[in-house]
Coordinates of C-alpha atoms in Angstrom, one line a residue:
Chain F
X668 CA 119.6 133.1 123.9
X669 CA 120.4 134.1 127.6
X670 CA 117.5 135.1 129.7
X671 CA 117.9 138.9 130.0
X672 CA 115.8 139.3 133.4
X673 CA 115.6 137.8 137.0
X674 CA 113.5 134.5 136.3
X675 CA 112.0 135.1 139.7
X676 CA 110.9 138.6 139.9
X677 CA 110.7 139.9 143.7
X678 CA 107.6 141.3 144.6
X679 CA 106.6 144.7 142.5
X680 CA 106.2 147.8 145.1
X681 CA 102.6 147.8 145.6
X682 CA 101.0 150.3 143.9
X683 CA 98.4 151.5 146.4
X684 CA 95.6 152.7 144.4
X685 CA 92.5 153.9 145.3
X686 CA 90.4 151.7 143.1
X687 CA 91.1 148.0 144.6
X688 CA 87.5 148.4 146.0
X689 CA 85.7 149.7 142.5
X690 CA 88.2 146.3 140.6
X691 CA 86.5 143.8 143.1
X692 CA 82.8 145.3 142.7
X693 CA 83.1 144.0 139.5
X694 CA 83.4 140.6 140.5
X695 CA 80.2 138.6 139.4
X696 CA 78.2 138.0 142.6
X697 CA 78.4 133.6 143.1
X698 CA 74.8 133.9 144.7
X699 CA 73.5 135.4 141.3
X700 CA 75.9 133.1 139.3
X701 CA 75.0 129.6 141.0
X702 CA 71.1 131.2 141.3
X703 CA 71.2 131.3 137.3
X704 CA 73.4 127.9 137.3
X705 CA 70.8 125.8 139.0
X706 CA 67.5 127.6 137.1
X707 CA 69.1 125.8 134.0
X708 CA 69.6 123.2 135.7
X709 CA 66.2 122.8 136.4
X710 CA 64.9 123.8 133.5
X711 CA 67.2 121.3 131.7
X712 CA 65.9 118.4 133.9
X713 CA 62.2 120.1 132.9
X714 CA 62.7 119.6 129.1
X715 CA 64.1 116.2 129.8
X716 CA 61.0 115.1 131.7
X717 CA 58.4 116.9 129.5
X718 CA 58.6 113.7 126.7
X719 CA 57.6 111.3 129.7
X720 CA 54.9 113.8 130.8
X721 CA 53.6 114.5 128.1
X722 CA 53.6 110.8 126.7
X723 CA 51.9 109.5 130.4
X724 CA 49.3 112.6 130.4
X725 CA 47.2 111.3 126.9
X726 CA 45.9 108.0 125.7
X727 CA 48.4 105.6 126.9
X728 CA 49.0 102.8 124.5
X729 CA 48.7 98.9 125.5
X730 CA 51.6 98.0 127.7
X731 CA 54.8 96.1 125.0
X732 CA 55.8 94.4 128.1
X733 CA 58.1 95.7 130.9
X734 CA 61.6 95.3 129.1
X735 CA 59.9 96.4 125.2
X736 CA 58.3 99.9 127.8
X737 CA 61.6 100.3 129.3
X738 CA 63.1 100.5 126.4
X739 CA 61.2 102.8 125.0
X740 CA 61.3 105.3 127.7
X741 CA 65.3 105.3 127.4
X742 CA 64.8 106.1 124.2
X743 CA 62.5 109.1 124.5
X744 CA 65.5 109.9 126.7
X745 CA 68.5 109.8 124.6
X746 CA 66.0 112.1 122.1
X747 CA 65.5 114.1 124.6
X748 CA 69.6 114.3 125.4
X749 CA 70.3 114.8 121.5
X750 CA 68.3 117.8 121.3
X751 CA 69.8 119.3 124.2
X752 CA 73.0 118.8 122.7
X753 CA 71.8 121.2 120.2
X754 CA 70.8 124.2 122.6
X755 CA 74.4 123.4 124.8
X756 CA 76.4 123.6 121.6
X757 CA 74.4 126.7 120.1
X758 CA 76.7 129.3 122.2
X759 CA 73.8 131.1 123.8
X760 CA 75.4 133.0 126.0
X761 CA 72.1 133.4 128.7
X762 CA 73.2 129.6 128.7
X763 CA 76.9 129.2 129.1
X764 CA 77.2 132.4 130.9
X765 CA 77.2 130.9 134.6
X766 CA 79.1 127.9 133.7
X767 CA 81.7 128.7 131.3
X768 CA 81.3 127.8 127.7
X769 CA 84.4 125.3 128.0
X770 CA 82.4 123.4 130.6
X771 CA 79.5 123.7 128.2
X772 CA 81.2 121.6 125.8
X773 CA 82.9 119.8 127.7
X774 CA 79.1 119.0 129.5
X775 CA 78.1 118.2 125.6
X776 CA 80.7 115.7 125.2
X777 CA 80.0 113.6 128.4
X778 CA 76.1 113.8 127.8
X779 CA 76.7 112.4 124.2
X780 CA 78.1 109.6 125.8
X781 CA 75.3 109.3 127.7
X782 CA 73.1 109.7 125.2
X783 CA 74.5 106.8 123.0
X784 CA 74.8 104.3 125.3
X785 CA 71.0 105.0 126.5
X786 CA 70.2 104.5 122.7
X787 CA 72.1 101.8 123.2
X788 CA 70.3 100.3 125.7
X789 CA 67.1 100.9 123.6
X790 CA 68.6 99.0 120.7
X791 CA 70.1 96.4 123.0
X792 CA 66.8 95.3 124.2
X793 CA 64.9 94.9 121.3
X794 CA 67.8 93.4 119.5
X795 CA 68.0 90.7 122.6
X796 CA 64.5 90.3 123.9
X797 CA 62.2 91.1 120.3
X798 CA 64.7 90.7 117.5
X799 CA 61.4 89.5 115.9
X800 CA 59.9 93.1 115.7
X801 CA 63.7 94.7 114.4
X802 CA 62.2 92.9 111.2
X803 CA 64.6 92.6 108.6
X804 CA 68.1 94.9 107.7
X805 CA 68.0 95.2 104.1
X806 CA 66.3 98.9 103.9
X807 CA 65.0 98.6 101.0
X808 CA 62.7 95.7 102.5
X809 CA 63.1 96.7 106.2
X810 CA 59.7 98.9 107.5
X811 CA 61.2 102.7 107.0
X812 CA 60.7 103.8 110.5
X813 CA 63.3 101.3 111.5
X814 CA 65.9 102.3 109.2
X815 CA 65.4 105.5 110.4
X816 CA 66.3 104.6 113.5
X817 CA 69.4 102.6 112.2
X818 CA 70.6 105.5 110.7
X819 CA 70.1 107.4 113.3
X820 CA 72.2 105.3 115.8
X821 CA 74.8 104.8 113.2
X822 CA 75.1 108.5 113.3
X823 CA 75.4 109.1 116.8
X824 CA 77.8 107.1 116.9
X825 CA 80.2 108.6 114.4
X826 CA 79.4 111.5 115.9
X827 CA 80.9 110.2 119.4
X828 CA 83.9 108.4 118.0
X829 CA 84.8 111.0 115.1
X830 CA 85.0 113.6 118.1
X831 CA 86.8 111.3 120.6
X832 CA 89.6 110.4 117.9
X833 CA 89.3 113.3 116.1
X834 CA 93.6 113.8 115.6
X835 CA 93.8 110.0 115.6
X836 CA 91.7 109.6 112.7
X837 CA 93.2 112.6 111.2
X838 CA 90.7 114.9 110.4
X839 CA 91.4 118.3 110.3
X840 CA 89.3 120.3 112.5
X841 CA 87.0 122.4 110.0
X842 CA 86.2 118.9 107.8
X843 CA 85.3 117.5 111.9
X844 CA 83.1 120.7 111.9
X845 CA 81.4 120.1 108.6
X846 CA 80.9 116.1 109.2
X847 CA 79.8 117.0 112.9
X848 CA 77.1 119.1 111.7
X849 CA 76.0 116.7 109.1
X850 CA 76.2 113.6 111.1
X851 CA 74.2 115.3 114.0
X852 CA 71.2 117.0 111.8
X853 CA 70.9 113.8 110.2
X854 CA 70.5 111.4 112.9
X855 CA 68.5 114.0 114.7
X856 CA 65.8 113.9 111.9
X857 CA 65.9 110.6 111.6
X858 CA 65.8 109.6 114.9
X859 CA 62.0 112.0 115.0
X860 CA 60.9 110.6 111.9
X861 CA 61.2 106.9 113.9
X862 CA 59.2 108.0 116.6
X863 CA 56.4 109.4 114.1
X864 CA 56.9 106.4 112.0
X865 CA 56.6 103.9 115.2
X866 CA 53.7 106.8 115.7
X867 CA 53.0 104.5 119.2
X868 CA 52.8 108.2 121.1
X869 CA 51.8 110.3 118.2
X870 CA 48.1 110.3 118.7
X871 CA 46.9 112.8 120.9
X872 CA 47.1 117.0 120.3
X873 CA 49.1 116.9 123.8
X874 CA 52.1 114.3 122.0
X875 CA 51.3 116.0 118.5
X876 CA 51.9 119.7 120.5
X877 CA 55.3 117.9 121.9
X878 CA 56.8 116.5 118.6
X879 CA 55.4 119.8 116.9
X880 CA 57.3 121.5 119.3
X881 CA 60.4 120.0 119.7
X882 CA 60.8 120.0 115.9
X883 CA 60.0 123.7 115.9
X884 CA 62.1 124.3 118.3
X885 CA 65.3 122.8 117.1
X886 CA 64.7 124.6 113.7
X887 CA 64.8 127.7 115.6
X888 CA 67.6 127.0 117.1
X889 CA 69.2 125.6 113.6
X890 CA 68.2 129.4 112.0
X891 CA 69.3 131.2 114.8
X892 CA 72.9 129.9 115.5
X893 CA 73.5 129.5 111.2
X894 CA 71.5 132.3 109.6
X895 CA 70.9 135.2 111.8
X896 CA 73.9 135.0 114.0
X897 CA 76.5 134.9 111.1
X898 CA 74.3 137.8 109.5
X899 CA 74.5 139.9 112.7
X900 CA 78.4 139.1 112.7
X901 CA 78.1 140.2 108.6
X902 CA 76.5 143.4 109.8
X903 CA 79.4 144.2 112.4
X904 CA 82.4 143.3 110.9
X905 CA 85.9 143.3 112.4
X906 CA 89.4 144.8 110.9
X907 CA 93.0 143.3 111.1
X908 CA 95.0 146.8 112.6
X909 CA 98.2 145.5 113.6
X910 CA 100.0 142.3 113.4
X911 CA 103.0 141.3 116.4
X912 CA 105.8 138.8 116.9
X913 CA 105.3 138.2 120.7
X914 CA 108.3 135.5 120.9
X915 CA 107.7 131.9 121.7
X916 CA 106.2 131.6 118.1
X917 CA 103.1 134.0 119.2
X918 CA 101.5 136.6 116.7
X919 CA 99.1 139.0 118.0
X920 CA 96.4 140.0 116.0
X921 CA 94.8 143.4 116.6
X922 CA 91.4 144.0 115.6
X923 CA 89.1 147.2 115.4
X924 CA 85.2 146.9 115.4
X925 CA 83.7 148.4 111.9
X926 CA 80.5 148.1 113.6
X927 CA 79.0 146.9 117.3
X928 CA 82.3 146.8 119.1
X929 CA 82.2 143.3 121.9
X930 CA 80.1 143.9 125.0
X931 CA 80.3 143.3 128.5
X932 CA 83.0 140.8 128.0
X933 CA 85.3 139.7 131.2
X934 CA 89.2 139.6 131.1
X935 CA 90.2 135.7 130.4
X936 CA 87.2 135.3 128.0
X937 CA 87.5 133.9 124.3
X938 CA 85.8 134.6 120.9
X939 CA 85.2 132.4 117.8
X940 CA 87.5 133.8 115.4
X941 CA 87.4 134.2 111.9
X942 CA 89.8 135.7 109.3
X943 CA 89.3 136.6 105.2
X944 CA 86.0 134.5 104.7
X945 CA 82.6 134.7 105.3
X946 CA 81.0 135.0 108.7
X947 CA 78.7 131.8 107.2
X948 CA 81.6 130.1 107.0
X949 CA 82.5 127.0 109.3
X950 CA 86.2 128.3 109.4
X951 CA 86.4 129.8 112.9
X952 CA 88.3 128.9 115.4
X953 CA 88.2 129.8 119.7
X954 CA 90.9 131.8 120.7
X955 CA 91.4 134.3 124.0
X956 CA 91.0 137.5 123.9
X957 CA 94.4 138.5 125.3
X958 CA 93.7 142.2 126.2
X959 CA 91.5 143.3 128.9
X960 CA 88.1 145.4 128.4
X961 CA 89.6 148.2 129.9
X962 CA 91.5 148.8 126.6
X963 CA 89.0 148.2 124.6
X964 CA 87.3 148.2 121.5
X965 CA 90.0 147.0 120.0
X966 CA 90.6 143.3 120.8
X967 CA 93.7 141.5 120.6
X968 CA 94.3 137.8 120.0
X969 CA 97.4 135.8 120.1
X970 CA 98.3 132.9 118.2
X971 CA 100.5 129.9 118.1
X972 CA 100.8 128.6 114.5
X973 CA 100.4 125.2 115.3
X974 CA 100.5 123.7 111.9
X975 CA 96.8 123.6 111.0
X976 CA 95.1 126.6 110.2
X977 CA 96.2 128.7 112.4
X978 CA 99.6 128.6 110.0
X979 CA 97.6 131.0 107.6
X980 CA 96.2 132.8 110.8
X981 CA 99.4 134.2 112.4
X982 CA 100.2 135.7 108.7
X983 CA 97.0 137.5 108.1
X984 CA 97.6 140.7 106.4
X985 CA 96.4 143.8 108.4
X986 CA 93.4 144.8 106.5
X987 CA 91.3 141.8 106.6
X988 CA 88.0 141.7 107.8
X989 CA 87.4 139.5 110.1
X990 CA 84.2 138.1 112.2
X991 CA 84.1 137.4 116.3
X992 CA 81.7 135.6 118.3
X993 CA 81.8 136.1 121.7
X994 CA 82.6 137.0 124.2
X995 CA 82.3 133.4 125.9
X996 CA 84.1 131.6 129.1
X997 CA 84.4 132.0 133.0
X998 CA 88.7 131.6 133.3
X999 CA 88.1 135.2 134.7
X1000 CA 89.6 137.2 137.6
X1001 CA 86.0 139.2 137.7
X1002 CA 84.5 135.7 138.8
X1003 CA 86.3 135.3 141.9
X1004 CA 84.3 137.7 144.4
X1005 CA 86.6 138.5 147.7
X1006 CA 90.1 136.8 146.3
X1007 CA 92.7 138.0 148.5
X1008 CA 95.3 137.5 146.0
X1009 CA 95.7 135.2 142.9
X1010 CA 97.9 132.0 142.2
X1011 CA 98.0 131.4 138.4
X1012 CA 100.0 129.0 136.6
X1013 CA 100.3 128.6 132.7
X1014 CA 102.1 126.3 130.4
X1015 CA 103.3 127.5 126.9
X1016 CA 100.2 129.5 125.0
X1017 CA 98.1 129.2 127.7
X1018 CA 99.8 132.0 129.0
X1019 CA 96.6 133.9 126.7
X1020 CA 94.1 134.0 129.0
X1021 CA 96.1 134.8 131.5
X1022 CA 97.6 137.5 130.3
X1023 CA 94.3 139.0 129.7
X1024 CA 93.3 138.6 132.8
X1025 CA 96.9 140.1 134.3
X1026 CA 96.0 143.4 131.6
X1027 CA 92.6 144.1 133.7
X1028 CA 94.6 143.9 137.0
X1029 CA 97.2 146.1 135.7
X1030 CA 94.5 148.4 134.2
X1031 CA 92.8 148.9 137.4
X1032 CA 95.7 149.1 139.3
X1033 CA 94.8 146.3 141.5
X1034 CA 97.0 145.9 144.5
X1035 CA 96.0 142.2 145.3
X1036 CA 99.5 140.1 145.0
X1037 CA 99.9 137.5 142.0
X1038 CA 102.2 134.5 141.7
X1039 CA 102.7 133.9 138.4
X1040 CA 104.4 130.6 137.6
X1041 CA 105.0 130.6 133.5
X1042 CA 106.2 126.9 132.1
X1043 CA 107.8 126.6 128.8
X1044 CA 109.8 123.8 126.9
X1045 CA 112.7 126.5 126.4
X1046 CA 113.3 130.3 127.3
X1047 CA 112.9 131.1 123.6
X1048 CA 109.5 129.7 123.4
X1049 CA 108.3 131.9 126.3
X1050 CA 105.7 134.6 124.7
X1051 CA 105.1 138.2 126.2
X1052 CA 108.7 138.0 128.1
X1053 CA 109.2 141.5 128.1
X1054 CA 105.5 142.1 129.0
X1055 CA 104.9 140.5 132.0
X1056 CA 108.3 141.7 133.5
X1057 CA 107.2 145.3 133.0
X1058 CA 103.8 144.2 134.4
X1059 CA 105.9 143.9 137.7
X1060 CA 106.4 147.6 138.3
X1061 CA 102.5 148.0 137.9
X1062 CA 101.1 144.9 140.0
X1063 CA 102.2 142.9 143.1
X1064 CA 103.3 140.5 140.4
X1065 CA 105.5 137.4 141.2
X1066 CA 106.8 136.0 138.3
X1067 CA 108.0 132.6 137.9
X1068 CA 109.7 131.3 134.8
X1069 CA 110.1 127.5 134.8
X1070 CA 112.1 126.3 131.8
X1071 CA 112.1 122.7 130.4
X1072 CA 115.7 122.6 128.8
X1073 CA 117.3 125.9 130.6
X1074 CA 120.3 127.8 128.7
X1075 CA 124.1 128.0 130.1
X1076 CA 123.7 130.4 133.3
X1077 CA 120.0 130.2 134.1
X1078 CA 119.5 129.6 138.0
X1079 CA 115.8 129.6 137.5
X1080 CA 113.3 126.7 137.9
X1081 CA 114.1 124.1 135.4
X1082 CA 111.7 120.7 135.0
X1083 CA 108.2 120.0 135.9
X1084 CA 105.7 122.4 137.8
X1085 CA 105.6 119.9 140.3
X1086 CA 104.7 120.3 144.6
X1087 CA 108.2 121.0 145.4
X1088 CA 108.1 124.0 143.4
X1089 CA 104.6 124.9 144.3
X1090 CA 106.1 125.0 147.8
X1091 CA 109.2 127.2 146.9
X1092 CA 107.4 129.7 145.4
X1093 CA 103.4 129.9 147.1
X1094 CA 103.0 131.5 150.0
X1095 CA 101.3 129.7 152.9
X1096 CA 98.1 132.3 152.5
X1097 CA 98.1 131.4 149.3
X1098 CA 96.0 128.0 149.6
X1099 CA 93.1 130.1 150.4
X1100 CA 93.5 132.2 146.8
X1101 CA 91.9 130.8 143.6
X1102 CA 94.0 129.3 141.4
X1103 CA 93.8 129.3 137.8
X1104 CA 95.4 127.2 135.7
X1105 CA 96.0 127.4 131.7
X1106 CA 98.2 124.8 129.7
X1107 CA 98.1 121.0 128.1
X1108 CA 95.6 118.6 129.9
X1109 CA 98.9 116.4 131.3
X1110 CA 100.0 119.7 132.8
X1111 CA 97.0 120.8 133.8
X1112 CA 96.1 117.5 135.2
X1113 CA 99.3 117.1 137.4
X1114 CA 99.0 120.6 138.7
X1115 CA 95.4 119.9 140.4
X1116 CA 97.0 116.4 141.8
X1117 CA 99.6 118.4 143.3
X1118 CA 97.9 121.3 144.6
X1119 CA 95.2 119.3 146.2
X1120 CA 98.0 117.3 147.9
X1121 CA 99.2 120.3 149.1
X1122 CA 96.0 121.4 150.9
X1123 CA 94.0 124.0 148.1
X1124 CA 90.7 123.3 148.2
X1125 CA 89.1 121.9 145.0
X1126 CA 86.9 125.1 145.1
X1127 CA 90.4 127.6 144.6
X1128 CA 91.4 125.9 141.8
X1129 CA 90.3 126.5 138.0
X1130 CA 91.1 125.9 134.8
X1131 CA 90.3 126.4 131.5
X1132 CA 89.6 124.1 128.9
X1133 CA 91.3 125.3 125.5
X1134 CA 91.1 122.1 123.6
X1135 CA 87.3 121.8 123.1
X1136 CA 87.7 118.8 120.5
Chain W
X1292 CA 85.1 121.6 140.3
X1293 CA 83.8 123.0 136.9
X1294 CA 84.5 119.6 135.1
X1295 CA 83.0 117.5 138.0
X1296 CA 80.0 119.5 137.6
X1297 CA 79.3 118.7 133.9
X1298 CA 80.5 114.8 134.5
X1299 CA 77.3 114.9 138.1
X1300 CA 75.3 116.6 135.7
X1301 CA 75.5 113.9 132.9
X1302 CA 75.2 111.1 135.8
X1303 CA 72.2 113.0 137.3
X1304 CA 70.8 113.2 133.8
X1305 CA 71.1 109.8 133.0
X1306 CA 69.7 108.9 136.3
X1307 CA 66.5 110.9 135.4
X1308 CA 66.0 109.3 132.3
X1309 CA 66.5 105.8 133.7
X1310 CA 64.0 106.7 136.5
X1311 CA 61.4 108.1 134.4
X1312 CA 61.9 105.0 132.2
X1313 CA 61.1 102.9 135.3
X1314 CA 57.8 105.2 135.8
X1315 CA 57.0 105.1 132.4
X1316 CA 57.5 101.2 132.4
X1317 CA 55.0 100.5 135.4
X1318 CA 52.6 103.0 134.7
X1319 CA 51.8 101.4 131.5
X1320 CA 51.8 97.5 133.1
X1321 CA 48.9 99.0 135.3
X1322 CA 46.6 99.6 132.3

């Protein structure tokens, strides 16, 4: 198919409207953001410490020796780092809100690395130094407390290498979920029930108060994220209203709130989607939210049927009920107080957020200039053509198409986003812009190579994360 | 930045625990 527009759209006339000041007030203040950022921080670093407190503060037990201590305390650690994982993973938003729920996880995955080579660490050194005390394998001879904590290392690290491999291993995503959950709860419990089976810190109401709590805590937690929240999300259910081909293999699906519509979410966010089955079920999936609040409640997402679930997604009848968690993520214009103007790059369907985030520009009738530079493999499998060129009479919007394998005629960009390009099409002011970036890690990746090269601060340039496993 | 953040978090974090290990380790050899 021939491309019917100018691939590189000349500047749109600049609307000149009177609410440019009103569209950056809404910007989230940085002080108040990185205030909140490092309060977790610190609290984080708190709850990590508490254990060690705690455990120094009553009786202290006869020295092991400096190695068998040692070891001991990097395991309190790793505990320590496993129930975090719970609270980072439990999409509380007073959590993920100043960080971005994509660097949440993404946080989550390096700390269980962390974690399992501290417990590790802890195994290592017993299993070099007092192989004696390990005692035997065999569980049903082995002392209980042991195997506990066997089980619970085995677990961990399933958990680790069944995430990391994930697609090699073939799992499908919703059996990951299901295994995730078990494999996690499981060598959670059972790595509590070795340190009240070792029972070496177990013996004064201070450590009783801590385990009590921690155990208390995570069940909490456990209720909250699987009982209450799905039965909040039962309460305000969500309809299918309209179904659209966008191009580029892209469905939209348009939802109305039965109930609570979405509060205070930001353009760019994303929501935990899920179609035709109970909100206690595990089948959800992220996806943007492709609209912008401004024309809300309804909320829009778009889909690539990618050959997993999303398949049956993209063909959901209108009707359905649906379920959305959210809103989460910071891949937001409204988080970039004072921009001058906006550089943002997408590959393929991470044109979503994006677009989202183009909507509440248009909607306020922002007259801050955008470069737009939109890769795909082939001009058919660019989504939202037709919107994003009629964006142009509304915003400052340069728009960039970069095709892969361009048809007969095309004298547009053709190849790799690479710096040569960057430098054709960005304007010299625009190093000091943010740029946000959407598209396939490689992509993404070469982009922030290139762009650093070419003098943008690491500060200007974002990006979201859209594969979380 | 956002990713270097989470990867000097988890560096930090580990840092902490190894640290209070340490504490942990000679506290106890004083009893």
């Amino acid at each position: 198919m021939k491309p019917e527009i100018d691939p590189v759209g000349a500047d749109a006339a600049a609307a000149q409207p009177e609410t440019a000041g009103a569209s950056r007030a809404r910007a989230d203040s940085p002080a108040i953001v990185w205030t909140w950022a490092a309060g977790l921080i610190l609290a984080g670093a708190l709850a990590l410490a508490a254990p060690y407190l705690v455990v120094m503060s009553g009786p202290r037990p006869p020295s092991g020796g400096r190695l068998w201590d040692f070891s001991v305390g990097l395991g309190f650690g790793a505990l320590g780092l496993a129930a975090l994982q719970f609270a980072l993973t439990g999409r509380l938003r007073w959590l993920t809100h100043p960080f971005g729920a994509d660097i949440v996880y993404l946080f989550h995955r390096y700390l269980s690395w962390a974690a399992v080579a501290l417990m590790l660490g802890h195994f290592g050194i017993f299993y070099v130094w007092y192989q004696l005390a390990l005692g035997e394998l065999n569980p049903l001879t082995a002392r209980w407390e042991l195997t506990a904590a066997r089980l619970s290392l085995l677990c961990f690290v399933a958990l680790v290498v069944s995430s990391q491999f994930r697609e090699r291993l073939g799992l499908r995503y919703e059996h990951w979920r299901y295994i995730h959950i078990a494999l996690a709860v499981t060598g959670f419990v059972a790595a509590v029930a070795h340190v009240l089976g070792v029972g070496r810190f177990t013996e004064s109401p201070e450590q009783r108060a801590l385990w009590l709590g921690v155990t208390l805590g995570w069940l909490a937690l456990l209720i909250w994220v699987r009982i209450i929240r799905p039965w909040v999300q039962i309460r305000n259910p969500w309809q299918v209203v309209a179904r659209r081909d966008e191009g580029g293999g892209v469905t939209t699906l348009e939802l109305e709130p039965l109930g609570r519509p979405l509060k205070n979410w930001k353009p760019g966010q994303f929501a935990w989607l899920s179609v035709g089955r109970s909100a206690f079920a595990l089948k959800e999936h992220p996806f943007t939210i492709s609209t912008a609040p401004e024309r809300g409640p309804n909320l829009s997402f778009s889909i690539k049927a990618l050959g997993d679930d999303t398949e049956q997604l993209v063909q959901t009848p209108v009707g359905t009920r649906a379920y959305v968690d959210g809103p989460y993520g910071a891949f937001s214009v409204d988080r970039k107080a004072g921009a001058e103007g906006f550089v943002m790059i997408a590959g393929g369907v991470g044109i979503t957020p994006i677009l989202s985030n183009l909507h509440a520009l248009q909607s306020r009738r922002d007259p801050r200039p955008v470069v737009l530079i939109y890769a795909n493999p082939d001009w058919d499998s660019a989504a939202f053509r037709d919107e994003l060129q009629a964006m142009q009479s509304d915003l400052r919007l340069t728009l960039i198409h970069v095709l892969d394998d361009a048809p007969d005629g095309w004298q547009g960009e053709t190849g790799r986003v690479d710096a040569a390009l960057l430098d054709r099409h960005l304007p010299p002011e625009s190093r000091d812009w943010p740029h946000m970036l959407c598209g396939p890690g490689p992509m993404i990746d070469a982009l922030r190579a290139a762009l650093r090269d070419g003098g943008v601060p690491a500060r200007h340039i974002d990006f979201e994360i859209f594969e979380l496993v | 930045m956002r990713p270097t953040l989470a990867l000097t978090l988890t560096l930090l974090a580990t840092l902490l625990i190894v640290a209070l290990s340490v504490w942990m380790t000679f506290s106890l050899d004083l009893i």
